[in-house]
Structures are given as structure tokens and as C-alpha cells.
Amino acid sequence: MNLGNRVHKLEFQIPVRRVSAAVPNDPVAFARGFLAGAFGVDDLDRTNPNHTGWLAQMSAFLQTLEPDHQAWLRLVHERHSGAYPGQILLPASDEQVLEALDVVMRRG
């Protein structure tokens, strides 16, 4: 069986996408809507490069808020005061986190 036949066979195994909510076509609205629960992963079009790219971008940003990354970032800031100037350090307000996320999503 060649690769083309395998891919064709797999295409029939992919479940039909059942959209329950409209997904925005703007990166900032996408991130804010996803975090607010306006739509979920099941609503995304996996063939849309914007949806998959924006989800990965948003996920990468949220990982920078994890305690391990925050500890590393604080250490870098102590050793090199000008390093990573745009990074957000916790504790930060929800609005500060959303503003930082907006910047990341606009930047692409």
C-alpha cells in the first residue's frame, strides 16, 4: 500500500466536524474567545492553518505563565536586567495577562 492510499483511507476515518459555535477569524478575538469559553477545540477547523497556528501560539504563551518558566525568567532577569523585556512576570492582573496575550497574538 503506498502513502497516497494510506492517506486516502485515513481521511475517511476522521470524524465529521460538528461546529457548535462560530470561531472568530481574528487572532486576538480567537484567543479571548477561546479563554472565555465561547468555543472549544471541537469547534476548530483542523484544516484551517489560522486555527491550528493560533491555538499553538496561545498555548505557548500560556506555558510562559507556568511556575517553572516564571522561576527561570526571574533568574534571568536577576542576572541580566535587560533580558526578555516584553515577558510578563506574575503576579499580574488578569487584564495585564490579557493585554500581553493580545500583543503576542497580533505579533503572530
Tab-separated table of N, CA, C and O in Angstrom:
chain	number	residue	atom	x	y	z
A	1	MET	N	0.855	-1.168	0.000
A	1	MET	CA	0.000	0.000	0.000
A	1	MET	C	0.905	1.237	0.000
A	1	MET	O	1.788	1.364	0.829
A	2	ASN	N	0.669	2.148	-0.926
A	2	ASN	CA	1.512	3.343	-0.978
A	2	ASN	C	0.960	4.435	-0.062
A	2	ASN	O	-0.152	4.334	0.469
A	3	LEU	N	1.736	5.490	0.101
A	3	LEU	CA	1.372	6.562	1.027
A	3	LEU	C	0.055	7.235	0.639
A	3	LEU	O	-0.776	7.535	1.494
A	4	GLY	N	-0.166	7.458	-0.650
A	4	GLY	CA	-1.403	8.091	-1.108
A	4	GLY	C	-2.632	7.300	-0.703
A	4	GLY	O	-3.641	7.872	-0.280
A	5	ASN	N	-2.566	5.984	-0.836
A	5	ASN	CA	-3.696	5.137	-0.437
A	5	ASN	C	-3.933	5.180	1.072
A	5	ASN	O	-5.069	5.185	1.530
A	6	ARG	N	-2.834	5.228	1.839
A	6	ARG	CA	-2.972	5.289	3.298
A	6	ARG	C	-3.630	6.597	3.725
A	6	ARG	O	-4.510	6.606	4.586
A	7	VAL	N	-3.192	7.688	3.133
A	7	VAL	CA	-3.770	8.990	3.460
A	7	VAL	C	-5.244	9.015	3.084
A	7	VAL	O	-6.085	9.478	3.861
A	8	HIS	N	-5.573	8.524	1.911
A	8	HIS	CA	-6.961	8.492	1.459
A	8	HIS	C	-7.820	7.668	2.417
A	8	HIS	O	-8.936	8.060	2.771
A	9	LYS	N	-7.296	6.539	2.870
A	9	LYS	CA	-8.022	5.683	3.804
A	9	LYS	C	-8.216	6.396	5.145
A	9	LYS	O	-9.291	6.327	5.744
A	10	LEU	N	-7.188	7.107	5.608
A	10	LEU	CA	-7.281	7.824	6.878
A	10	LEU	C	-8.280	8.974	6.812
A	10	LEU	O	-8.922	9.300	7.808
A	11	GLU	N	-8.411	9.595	5.651
A	11	GLU	CA	-9.346	10.705	5.509
A	11	GLU	C	-10.775	10.281	5.829
A	11	GLU	O	-11.557	11.062	6.352
A	12	PHE	N	-11.114	9.042	5.534
A	12	PHE	CA	-12.454	8.547	5.811
A	12	PHE	C	-12.661	8.209	7.288
A	12	PHE	O	-13.785	8.050	7.737
A	13	GLN	N	-11.584	8.095	8.045
A	13	GLN	CA	-11.688	7.787	9.463
A	13	GLN	C	-11.809	9.038	10.326
A	13	GLN	O	-12.127	8.937	11.499
A	14	ILE	N	-11.551	10.197	9.760
A	14	ILE	CA	-11.646	11.449	10.502
A	14	ILE	C	-13.121	11.755	10.743
A	14	ILE	O	-13.907	11.784	9.804
A	15	PRO	N	-13.494	11.997	11.990
A	15	PRO	CA	-14.908	12.297	12.251
A	15	PRO	C	-15.328	13.610	11.603
A	15	PRO	O	-14.541	14.524	11.457
A	16	VAL	N	-16.583	13.668	11.250
A	16	VAL	CA	-17.137	14.874	10.641
A	16	VAL	C	-17.162	15.985	11.686
A	16	VAL	O	-17.563	15.759	12.827
A	17	ARG	N	-16.714	17.139	11.292
A	17	ARG	CA	-16.647	18.280	12.204
A	17	ARG	C	-18.051	18.806	12.471
A	17	ARG	O	-18.780	19.131	11.551
A	18	ARG	N	-18.409	18.885	13.736
A	18	ARG	CA	-19.717	19.409	14.128
A	18	ARG	C	-19.505	20.707	14.884
A	18	ARG	O	-19.130	20.704	16.051
A	19	VAL	N	-19.723	21.784	14.212
A	19	VAL	CA	-19.493	23.095	14.798
A	19	VAL	C	-20.680	23.489	15.660
A	19	VAL	O	-21.823	23.467	15.215
A	20	SER	N	-20.385	23.862	16.903
A	20	SER	CA	-21.447	24.313	17.797
A	20	SER	C	-21.345	25.811	18.065
A	20	SER	O	-22.254	26.395	18.635
A	21	ALA	N	-20.228	26.429	17.661
A	21	ALA	CA	-20.040	27.862	17.869
A	21	ALA	C	-19.180	28.422	16.748
A	21	ALA	O	-18.343	27.723	16.187
A	22	ALA	N	-19.404	29.679	16.450
A	22	ALA	CA	-18.606	30.348	15.416
A	22	ALA	C	-17.234	30.693	15.984
A	22	ALA	O	-17.110	31.188	17.099
A	23	VAL	N	-16.212	30.424	15.202
A	23	VAL	CA	-14.844	30.722	15.604
A	23	VAL	C	-14.413	32.014	14.904
A	23	VAL	O	-14.514	32.118	13.689
A	24	PRO	N	-13.934	33.002	15.664
A	24	PRO	CA	-13.543	34.278	15.055
A	24	PRO	C	-12.392	34.108	14.062
A	24	PRO	O	-11.596	33.180	14.167
A	25	ASN	N	-12.324	35.031	13.136
A	25	ASN	CA	-11.274	34.994	12.122
A	25	ASN	C	-10.210	36.054	12.392
A	25	ASN	O	-9.548	36.517	11.476
A	26	ASP	N	-10.062	36.450	13.642
A	26	ASP	CA	-9.083	37.433	14.077
A	26	ASP	C	-8.293	36.820	15.230
A	26	ASP	O	-8.897	36.217	16.127
A	27	PRO	N	-6.967	36.933	15.235
A	27	PRO	CA	-6.187	36.242	16.264
A	27	PRO	C	-6.498	36.681	17.696
A	27	PRO	O	-6.550	35.862	18.603
A	28	VAL	N	-6.716	37.974	17.910
A	28	VAL	CA	-6.999	38.460	19.269
A	28	VAL	C	-8.373	37.971	19.728
A	28	VAL	O	-8.528	37.475	20.842
A	29	ALA	N	-9.366	38.097	18.861
A	29	ALA	CA	-10.715	37.622	19.198
A	29	ALA	C	-10.712	36.109	19.403
A	29	ALA	O	-11.431	35.586	20.259
A	30	PHE	N	-9.904	35.403	18.629
A	30	PHE	CA	-9.778	33.954	18.769
A	30	PHE	C	-9.279	33.607	20.170
A	30	PHE	O	-9.878	32.787	20.873
A	31	ALA	N	-8.185	34.232	20.590
A	31	ALA	CA	-7.590	33.919	21.894
A	31	ALA	C	-8.537	34.278	23.033
A	31	ALA	O	-8.746	33.481	23.945
A	32	ARG	N	-9.115	35.471	22.967
A	32	ARG	CA	-10.022	35.891	24.046
A	32	ARG	C	-11.277	35.012	24.088
A	32	ARG	O	-11.750	34.645	25.156
A	33	GLY	N	-11.811	34.671	22.915
A	33	GLY	CA	-12.993	33.819	22.864
A	33	GLY	C	-12.724	32.425	23.378
A	33	GLY	O	-13.535	31.839	24.095
A	34	PHE	N	-11.570	31.886	23.029
A	34	PHE	CA	-11.213	30.544	23.492
A	34	PHE	C	-11.077	30.529	25.007
A	34	PHE	O	-11.594	29.634	25.678
A	35	LEU	N	-10.385	31.516	25.566
A	35	LEU	CA	-10.207	31.576	27.016
A	35	LEU	C	-11.528	31.817	27.745
A	35	LEU	O	-11.711	31.333	28.862
A	36	ALA	N	-12.435	32.554	27.113
A	36	ALA	CA	-13.729	32.834	27.728
A	36	ALA	C	-14.693	31.660	27.601
A	36	ALA	O	-15.771	31.662	28.205
A	37	GLY	N	-14.337	30.665	26.797
A	37	GLY	CA	-15.198	29.506	26.625
A	37	GLY	C	-16.285	29.697	25.581
A	37	GLY	O	-17.245	28.934	25.537
A	38	ALA	N	-16.131	30.714	24.715
A	38	ALA	CA	-17.133	30.956	23.675
A	38	ALA	C	-17.147	29.823	22.645
A	38	ALA	O	-18.155	29.586	21.986
A	39	PHE	N	-16.045	29.134	22.510
A	39	PHE	CA	-15.933	27.973	21.628
A	39	PHE	C	-14.822	27.091	22.173
A	39	PHE	O	-14.042	27.517	23.017
A	40	GLY	N	-14.776	25.869	21.699
A	40	GLY	CA	-13.775	24.933	22.202
A	40	GLY	C	-12.981	24.298	21.078
A	40	GLY	O	-13.141	24.630	19.904
A	41	VAL	N	-12.158	23.370	21.438
A	41	VAL	CA	-11.294	22.687	20.472
A	41	VAL	C	-12.127	21.964	19.418
A	41	VAL	O	-11.758	21.924	18.248
A	42	ASP	N	-13.261	21.430	19.811
A	42	ASP	CA	-14.101	20.705	18.861
A	42	ASP	C	-14.677	21.615	17.783
A	42	ASP	O	-15.078	21.138	16.726
A	43	ASP	N	-14.729	22.911	18.043
A	43	ASP	CA	-15.279	23.853	17.068
A	43	ASP	C	-14.243	24.308	16.031
A	43	ASP	O	-14.597	24.920	15.034
A	44	LEU	N	-12.980	24.017	16.286
A	44	LEU	CA	-11.926	24.469	15.381
A	44	LEU	C	-11.903	23.652	14.102
A	44	LEU	O	-12.187	22.457	14.107
A	45	ASP	N	-11.559	24.314	13.018
A	45	ASP	CA	-11.381	23.642	11.731
A	45	ASP	C	-9.920	23.232	11.640
A	45	ASP	O	-9.039	24.072	11.471
A	46	ARG	N	-9.656	21.952	11.783
A	46	ARG	CA	-8.274	21.469	11.805
A	46	ARG	C	-7.553	21.655	10.477
A	46	ARG	O	-6.343	21.524	10.393
A	47	THR	N	-8.303	21.946	9.422
A	47	THR	CA	-7.666	22.197	8.125
A	47	THR	C	-7.370	23.677	7.929
A	47	THR	O	-6.751	24.047	6.951
A	48	ASN	N	-7.814	24.518	8.854
A	48	ASN	CA	-7.568	25.956	8.770
A	48	ASN	C	-6.240	26.253	9.454
A	48	ASN	O	-6.117	26.107	10.670
A	49	PRO	N	-5.223	26.690	8.705
A	49	PRO	CA	-3.920	26.938	9.320
A	49	PRO	C	-3.965	28.049	10.373
A	49	PRO	O	-3.159	28.059	11.292
A	50	ASN	N	-4.911	28.982	10.244
A	50	ASN	CA	-5.026	30.022	11.266
A	50	ASN	C	-5.448	29.430	12.605
A	50	ASN	O	-4.868	29.750	13.637
A	51	HIS	N	-6.443	28.569	12.589
A	51	HIS	CA	-6.937	27.995	13.842
A	51	HIS	C	-5.852	27.183	14.536
A	51	HIS	O	-5.627	27.342	15.740
A	52	THR	N	-5.183	26.335	13.816
A	52	THR	CA	-4.156	25.493	14.434
A	52	THR	C	-2.958	26.332	14.875
A	52	THR	O	-2.394	26.106	15.939
A	53	GLY	N	-2.571	27.298	14.063
A	53	GLY	CA	-1.441	28.162	14.411
A	53	GLY	C	-1.741	29.035	15.615
A	53	GLY	O	-0.908	29.184	16.513
A	54	TRP	N	-2.929	29.609	15.647
A	54	TRP	CA	-3.301	30.479	16.767
A	54	TRP	C	-3.408	29.685	18.061
A	54	TRP	O	-3.022	30.170	19.124
A	55	LEU	N	-3.925	28.470	17.974
A	55	LEU	CA	-4.033	27.639	19.174
A	55	LEU	C	-2.637	27.303	19.714
A	55	LEU	O	-2.397	27.371	20.918
A	56	ALA	N	-1.714	26.975	18.830
A	56	ALA	CA	-0.342	26.678	19.245
A	56	ALA	C	0.327	27.920	19.837
A	56	ALA	O	1.026	27.837	20.853
A	57	GLN	N	0.099	29.063	19.227
A	57	GLN	CA	0.680	30.320	19.693
A	57	GLN	C	0.142	30.676	21.083
A	57	GLN	O	0.891	31.066	21.980
A	58	MET	N	-1.153	30.526	21.263
A	58	MET	CA	-1.777	30.822	22.543
A	58	MET	C	-1.284	29.845	23.617
A	58	MET	O	-0.986	30.237	24.741
A	59	SER	N	-1.157	28.593	23.260
A	59	SER	CA	-0.673	27.579	24.188
A	59	SER	C	0.761	27.890	24.628
A	59	SER	O	1.097	27.781	25.811
A	60	ALA	N	1.601	28.301	23.685
A	60	ALA	CA	2.988	28.640	24.020
A	60	ALA	C	3.035	29.817	24.986
A	60	ALA	O	3.829	29.829	25.934
A	61	PHE	N	2.186	30.817	24.753
A	61	PHE	CA	2.150	31.961	25.661
A	61	PHE	C	1.720	31.526	27.058
A	61	PHE	O	2.329	31.922	28.058
A	62	LEU	N	0.672	30.727	27.138
A	62	LEU	CA	0.169	30.304	28.447
A	62	LEU	C	1.199	29.466	29.203
A	62	LEU	O	1.249	29.505	30.435
A	63	GLN	N	2.044	28.746	28.485
A	63	GLN	CA	3.090	27.962	29.139
A	63	GLN	C	4.126	28.855	29.810
A	63	GLN	O	4.762	28.447	30.777
A	64	THR	N	4.274	30.096	29.316
A	64	THR	CA	5.225	31.010	29.958
A	64	THR	C	4.720	31.470	31.318
A	64	THR	O	5.473	32.060	32.085
A	65	LEU	N	3.467	31.211	31.634
A	65	LEU	CA	2.901	31.594	32.927
A	65	LEU	C	3.028	30.481	33.964
A	65	LEU	O	2.679	30.673	35.128
A	66	GLU	N	3.536	29.330	33.543
A	66	GLU	CA	3.708	28.217	34.481
A	66	GLU	C	4.810	28.539	35.484
A	66	GLU	O	5.760	29.263	35.179
A	67	PRO	N	4.715	28.012	36.703
A	67	PRO	CA	5.689	28.335	37.752
A	67	PRO	C	7.145	28.077	37.364
A	67	PRO	O	8.023	28.880	37.686
A	68	ASP	N	7.432	26.967	36.687
A	68	ASP	CA	8.815	26.663	36.303
A	68	ASP	C	9.378	27.725	35.368
A	68	ASP	O	10.515	28.162	35.528
A	69	HIS	N	8.584	28.119	34.387
A	69	HIS	CA	9.053	29.132	33.440
A	69	HIS	C	9.200	30.486	34.133
A	69	HIS	O	10.152	31.218	33.883
A	70	GLN	N	8.267	30.807	35.013
A	70	GLN	CA	8.345	32.066	35.741
A	70	GLN	C	9.601	32.115	36.615
A	70	GLN	O	10.267	33.146	36.701
A	71	ALA	N	9.946	31.012	37.262
A	71	ALA	CA	11.151	30.955	38.089
A	71	ALA	C	12.394	31.160	37.230
A	71	ALA	O	13.310	31.905	37.605
A	72	TRP	N	12.433	30.517	36.074
A	72	TRP	CA	13.570	30.682	35.166
A	72	TRP	C	13.667	32.132	34.693
A	72	TRP	O	14.741	32.714	34.654
A	73	LEU	N	12.531	32.723	34.367
A	73	LEU	CA	12.501	34.098	33.880
A	73	LEU	C	12.986	35.071	34.958
A	73	LEU	O	13.742	36.003	34.674
A	74	ARG	N	12.576	34.849	36.197
A	74	ARG	CA	13.052	35.705	37.300
A	74	ARG	C	14.561	35.595	37.458
A	74	ARG	O	15.248	36.591	37.678
A	75	LEU	N	15.080	34.386	37.351
A	75	LEU	CA	16.527	34.172	37.463
A	75	LEU	C	17.269	34.906	36.343
A	75	LEU	O	18.280	35.571	36.593
A	76	VAL	N	16.761	34.822	35.142
A	76	VAL	CA	17.389	35.515	34.009
A	76	VAL	C	17.340	37.023	34.219
A	76	VAL	O	18.313	37.729	33.959
A	77	HIS	N	16.214	37.531	34.720
A	77	HIS	CA	16.088	38.974	34.981
A	77	HIS	C	17.065	39.433	36.055
A	77	HIS	O	17.576	40.555	35.993
A	78	GLU	N	17.311	38.587	37.060
A	78	GLU	CA	18.275	38.941	38.108
A	78	GLU	C	19.686	39.011	37.558
A	78	GLU	O	20.451	39.898	37.911
A	79	ARG	N	20.032	38.081	36.695
A	79	ARG	CA	21.392	38.023	36.150
A	79	ARG	C	21.622	39.020	35.021
A	79	ARG	O	22.717	39.536	34.865
A	80	HIS	N	20.606	39.245	34.216
A	80	HIS	CA	20.706	40.133	33.048
A	80	HIS	C	19.476	41.034	33.045
A	80	HIS	O	18.431	40.650	32.525
A	81	SER	N	19.620	42.221	33.588
A	81	SER	CA	18.457	43.081	33.832
A	81	SER	C	17.661	43.443	32.582
A	81	SER	O	16.470	43.658	32.653
A	82	GLY	N	18.267	43.491	31.420
A	82	GLY	CA	17.539	43.880	30.216
A	82	GLY	C	16.996	42.724	29.394
A	82	GLY	O	16.406	42.930	28.335
A	83	ALA	N	17.171	41.500	29.870
A	83	ALA	CA	16.759	40.322	29.096
A	83	ALA	C	15.249	40.160	29.076
A	83	ALA	O	14.570	40.396	30.067
A	84	TYR	N	14.731	39.771	27.941
A	84	TYR	CA	13.309	39.489	27.749
A	84	TYR	C	12.420	40.613	28.295
A	84	TYR	O	11.610	40.402	29.198
A	85	PRO	N	12.536	41.798	27.728
A	85	PRO	CA	11.798	42.947	28.281
A	85	PRO	C	10.281	42.841	28.160
A	85	PRO	O	9.561	43.395	28.974
A	86	GLY	N	9.769	42.117	27.188
A	86	GLY	CA	8.326	42.049	26.989
A	86	GLY	C	7.640	40.944	27.765
A	86	GLY	O	6.418	40.826	27.732
A	87	GLN	N	8.392	40.134	28.474
A	87	GLN	CA	7.802	39.000	29.188
A	87	GLN	C	7.062	39.461	30.433
A	87	GLN	O	7.500	40.365	31.133
A	88	ILE	N	5.948	38.827	30.699
A	88	ILE	CA	5.133	39.183	31.857
A	88	ILE	C	5.537	38.305	33.039
A	88	ILE	O	5.758	37.114	32.888
A	89	LEU	N	5.696	38.955	34.179
A	89	LEU	CA	6.014	38.226	35.399
A	89	LEU	C	4.801	38.241	36.320
A	89	LEU	O	4.142	39.263	36.473
A	90	LEU	N	4.521	37.105	36.906
A	90	LEU	CA	3.417	37.007	37.852
A	90	LEU	C	3.907	37.421	39.231
A	90	LEU	O	5.081	37.253	39.534
A	91	PRO	N	3.132	37.987	40.100
A	91	PRO	CA	1.704	38.170	39.944
A	91	PRO	C	1.390	39.361	39.025
A	91	PRO	O	2.021	40.402	39.103
A	92	ALA	N	0.436	39.150	38.200
A	92	ALA	CA	-0.051	40.192	37.296
A	92	ALA	C	-1.573	40.105	37.306
A	92	ALA	O	-2.142	39.039	37.539
A	93	SER	N	-2.198	41.209	37.030
A	93	SER	CA	-3.665	41.201	36.994
A	93	SER	C	-4.138	40.449	35.757
A	93	SER	O	-3.382	40.262	34.803
A	94	ASP	N	-5.386	40.039	35.785
A	94	ASP	CA	-5.960	39.351	34.625
A	94	ASP	C	-5.871	40.231	33.388
A	94	ASP	O	-5.584	39.749	32.300
A	95	GLU	N	-6.107	41.516	33.566
A	95	GLU	CA	-6.075	42.435	32.430
A	95	GLU	C	-4.662	42.543	31.851
A	95	GLU	O	-4.483	42.607	30.640
A	96	GLN	N	-3.643	42.533	32.711
A	96	GLN	CA	-2.258	42.579	32.227
A	96	GLN	C	-1.922	41.325	31.425
A	96	GLN	O	-1.257	41.398	30.399
A	97	VAL	N	-2.393	40.185	31.889
A	97	VAL	CA	-2.148	38.931	31.173
A	97	VAL	C	-2.855	38.964	29.818
A	97	VAL	O	-2.275	38.603	28.791
A	98	LEU	N	-4.105	39.430	29.792
A	98	LEU	CA	-4.846	39.509	28.527
A	98	LEU	C	-4.202	40.500	27.564
A	98	LEU	O	-4.132	40.239	26.359
A	99	GLU	N	-3.705	41.618	28.073
A	99	GLU	CA	-3.031	42.590	27.215
A	99	GLU	C	-1.757	41.982	26.617
A	99	GLU	O	-1.471	42.173	25.438
A	100	ALA	N	-1.003	41.249	27.428
A	100	ALA	CA	0.205	40.589	26.929
A	100	ALA	C	-0.149	39.532	25.885
A	100	ALA	O	0.533	39.389	24.870
A	101	LEU	N	-1.232	38.802	26.128
A	101	LEU	CA	-1.689	37.800	25.161
A	101	LEU	C	-2.103	38.471	23.852
A	101	LEU	O	-1.783	37.980	22.768
A	102	ASP	N	-2.793	39.608	23.946
A	102	ASP	CA	-3.194	40.342	22.734
A	102	ASP	C	-1.977	40.727	21.900
A	102	ASP	O	-1.975	40.584	20.676
A	103	VAL	N	-0.923	41.193	22.573
A	103	VAL	CA	0.304	41.589	21.867
A	103	VAL	C	0.916	40.384	21.154
A	103	VAL	O	1.307	40.459	19.991
A	104	VAL	N	0.968	39.270	21.858
A	104	VAL	CA	1.533	38.050	21.267
A	104	VAL	C	0.720	37.591	20.070
A	104	VAL	O	1.271	37.228	19.028
A	105	MET	N	-0.592	37.628	20.188
A	105	MET	CA	-1.454	37.165	19.086
A	105	MET	C	-1.375	38.105	17.889
A	105	MET	O	-1.420	37.649	16.741
A	106	ARG	N	-1.255	39.395	18.124
A	106	ARG	CA	-1.131	40.346	16.996
A	106	ARG	C	0.208	40.165	16.285
A	106	ARG	O	0.308	40.305	15.089
A	107	ARG	N	1.237	39.894	17.080
A	107	ARG	CA	2.588	39.766	16.528
A	107	ARG	C	2.704	38.560	15.603
A	107	ARG	O	3.422	38.563	14.631
A	108	GLY	N	1.963	37.516	15.945
A	108	GLY	CA	1.979	36.333	15.092
A	108	GLY	C	3.114	35.514	15.273
A	108	GLY	O	3.904	34.898	15.345
